[in-house]
Amino acid sequence: MDQAASSPLQEELGRAPSSQELKAYRQKRRRARASLSSCLPPEPVTLLLFYTYAPTPMSKHRQTEAVRFSLNSLKKNNLTGRLRIAREGYNGTLTGSKKGVRAFTASLEMFDCATFGNQRVDFKYVDGLPHNQALKGLKCWPVTEIVTYGFDPRDAPLDAGGHHLSPQVFHAALTDPDAVVVDVRNFNETIIGRFAPAAGAQVL
């Protein structure tokens, strides 16, 4: 017999409860807990945005392992959204509780230290969003590219990229009247913020 459930009922009845009485008591407690949960305000939502390239491309087997591990961790921490995993890296737009989101990113650091360890990835956390901004459903799947460009990755090797600008140099570059800024973020990423064109600047 379940002592945790029978003790308060036994005190109430003044005797040991029957199996039928104990079953009815357990059902009553479950309904009470469900009613209490429905009365609590929804927990605020945290939005997580990140993408990162692995130091070296994963093997096909390692990519499969990464998808399996990430999907299990996402489900364990009750996250929703989309996570694309290519042999070149990861790209995620996810939502969940503040605690759950950070537990997930911590699990990535343990699983793939070479990519996520030592704070190599700048995870973007947006806490305190209303519950209705939680993403619907969950999908974690293997892809060819973490950002789809539609050409062979060999035509754009990672070591042939442009020059990284510090925040100070970037803001100085914005003052160039001939500067062109291309904002390629998606809708969820613009929740964090967006570029404000200078007065008189042309928006394409």
XYZ file of C-alpha atoms in Angstrom:
204
model
C 0.000 0.000 0.000
C 1.189 3.529 -0.781
C 2.083 4.902 2.654
C 2.462 8.507 1.381
C -1.111 8.470 0.093
C -2.693 6.320 2.814
C -1.340 8.178 5.877
C -3.450 11.382 5.551
C -6.448 9.328 4.460
C -5.965 6.981 7.396
C -5.886 9.938 9.760
C -9.072 11.273 8.185
C -10.909 7.937 8.424
C -9.462 6.859 11.763
C -8.625 3.466 10.285
C -6.690 1.861 7.436
C -8.377 2.705 4.109
C -9.621 0.003 1.780
C -8.112 -0.424 -1.680
C -11.172 1.211 -3.244
C -11.026 4.176 -0.844
C -7.318 4.605 -1.514
C -7.878 4.543 -5.289
C -10.602 7.199 -5.046
C -8.359 9.340 -2.800
C -5.493 9.189 -5.292
C -7.794 10.240 -8.138
C -9.035 13.165 -6.048
C -5.466 14.316 -5.375
C -4.564 14.127 -9.074
C -7.581 16.243 -10.007
C -6.667 18.789 -7.344
C -3.096 19.063 -8.639
C -4.314 19.441 -12.221
C -6.723 22.174 -11.166
C -3.959 24.021 -9.317
C -1.622 23.825 -12.330
C -4.270 25.262 -14.635
C -4.670 28.270 -12.346
C -0.963 29.173 -12.379
C 0.146 31.871 -14.837
C 2.122 30.542 -17.843
C 5.882 30.547 -17.354
C 7.723 33.282 -19.305
C 9.409 32.102 -22.482
C 13.087 32.346 -23.370
C 14.109 32.620 -27.023
C 17.449 31.078 -27.990
C 19.227 31.999 -31.233
C 22.607 30.683 -32.320
C 24.608 29.335 -35.189
C 28.177 28.178 -35.250
C 30.635 26.430 -37.523
C 32.584 23.457 -36.211
C 36.389 23.862 -36.154
C 36.595 20.926 -38.573
C 33.712 19.336 -40.511
C 32.014 16.426 -38.765
C 32.006 12.941 -40.180
C 28.630 11.666 -41.338
C 28.520 9.391 -38.278
C 29.298 12.288 -35.946
C 26.544 14.373 -37.562
C 24.069 11.552 -36.917
C 25.230 11.374 -33.287
C 24.832 15.146 -32.938
C 21.250 15.029 -34.229
C 20.351 12.160 -31.902
C 21.937 13.771 -28.842
C 20.480 17.217 -29.510
C 16.965 15.887 -30.097
C 17.053 13.929 -26.836
C 18.320 16.973 -24.917
C 15.706 19.253 -26.514
C 12.912 16.882 -25.509
C 14.320 16.403 -22.013
C 14.375 20.171 -21.442
C 10.969 20.802 -23.095
C 12.231 23.075 -25.876
C 10.420 23.823 -29.115
C 11.575 25.266 -32.421
C 14.070 24.255 -35.092
C 17.660 23.018 -34.949
C 19.548 22.343 -38.182
C 22.736 20.294 -37.908
C 25.129 20.064 -40.836
C 28.578 18.544 -40.982
C 29.810 22.147 -40.922
C 27.961 23.157 -37.734
C 24.691 24.048 -35.994
C 21.891 26.599 -36.515
C 19.090 26.891 -33.959
C 16.000 28.985 -33.254
C 14.424 27.583 -30.097
C 12.140 28.497 -27.213
C 11.560 27.116 -23.738
C 11.836 28.025 -20.080
C 14.851 30.045 -18.944
C 16.143 27.047 -17.003
C 15.445 24.561 -19.799
C 17.144 26.641 -22.494
C 20.316 27.055 -20.470
C 20.347 23.369 -19.549
C 20.239 22.575 -23.261
C 23.137 24.877 -24.171
C 25.145 23.453 -21.276
C 24.530 19.955 -22.646
C 25.880 21.034 -26.056
C 29.072 22.265 -24.409
C 29.532 18.839 -22.813
C 28.684 16.880 -25.977
C 30.756 18.917 -28.447
C 33.430 20.741 -26.492
C 35.474 21.497 -29.607
C 32.604 23.520 -31.064
C 30.859 24.907 -27.966
C 33.480 24.762 -25.198
C 35.294 27.729 -23.656
C 32.380 30.042 -24.555
C 33.205 29.817 -28.262
C 29.548 30.307 -29.201
C 27.702 33.564 -28.586
C 24.292 32.219 -27.583
C 21.598 34.898 -27.857
C 19.118 34.617 -24.976
C 15.940 36.699 -24.862
C 14.246 36.087 -21.516
C 10.826 37.092 -20.256
C 8.837 36.812 -23.483
C 5.074 36.230 -23.242
C 3.924 32.632 -23.399
C 2.284 33.095 -26.805
C 5.708 33.655 -28.403
C 6.755 30.051 -27.774
C 7.468 28.301 -31.062
C 5.156 25.475 -32.067
C 6.496 21.954 -32.372
C 10.064 20.671 -32.433
C 12.279 19.650 -35.324
C 15.953 18.676 -35.232
C 17.320 17.286 -38.462
C 20.464 16.833 -40.579
C 21.072 19.300 -43.413
C 23.795 19.984 -45.965
C 24.349 23.614 -44.878
C 23.400 25.419 -41.674
C 22.481 28.425 -43.840
C 21.186 27.497 -47.265
C 22.943 29.400 -50.040
C 22.220 27.023 -52.911
C 25.802 26.410 -54.054
C 28.468 23.824 -53.412
C 30.210 24.470 -50.050
C 33.515 23.857 -51.828
C 32.900 27.079 -53.745
C 32.880 29.036 -50.472
C 35.466 27.583 -48.060
C 35.244 28.885 -44.498
C 38.812 30.187 -44.587
C 37.992 32.464 -47.547
C 35.552 34.737 -45.722
C 35.594 38.493 -45.332
C 37.217 40.554 -42.607
C 35.634 40.512 -39.161
C 34.976 44.007 -37.837
C 34.988 44.942 -34.181
C 31.879 46.813 -32.957
C 33.795 50.090 -32.997
C 35.048 49.640 -36.567
C 31.626 48.433 -37.721
C 29.868 51.530 -36.373
C 32.505 53.738 -37.964
C 31.918 51.970 -41.297
C 28.223 52.767 -41.054
C 29.024 56.473 -41.317
C 30.339 55.973 -44.869
C 27.639 57.480 -47.133
C 28.293 54.732 -49.713
C 28.013 51.880 -47.187
C 25.513 49.127 -47.948
C 24.187 47.077 -45.025
C 22.495 43.764 -45.766
C 20.431 42.416 -42.852
C 19.762 38.721 -43.506
C 18.278 37.766 -40.143
C 14.900 36.062 -39.951
C 11.820 37.333 -38.111
C 12.647 35.678 -34.788
C 16.174 37.086 -34.856
C 14.860 40.616 -35.420
C 13.008 40.350 -32.104
C 16.390 41.038 -30.482
C 16.853 44.216 -32.523
C 17.336 45.604 -35.983
C 19.416 48.173 -37.812
C 17.973 51.673 -37.815
C 18.781 53.369 -41.149
C 20.319 56.813 -40.898
C 18.190 59.784 -41.826
C 17.853 59.961 -45.580
C 19.274 56.474 -46.134
C 17.655 54.381 -48.840
C 15.989 51.111 -47.729
C 15.821 48.489 -50.466
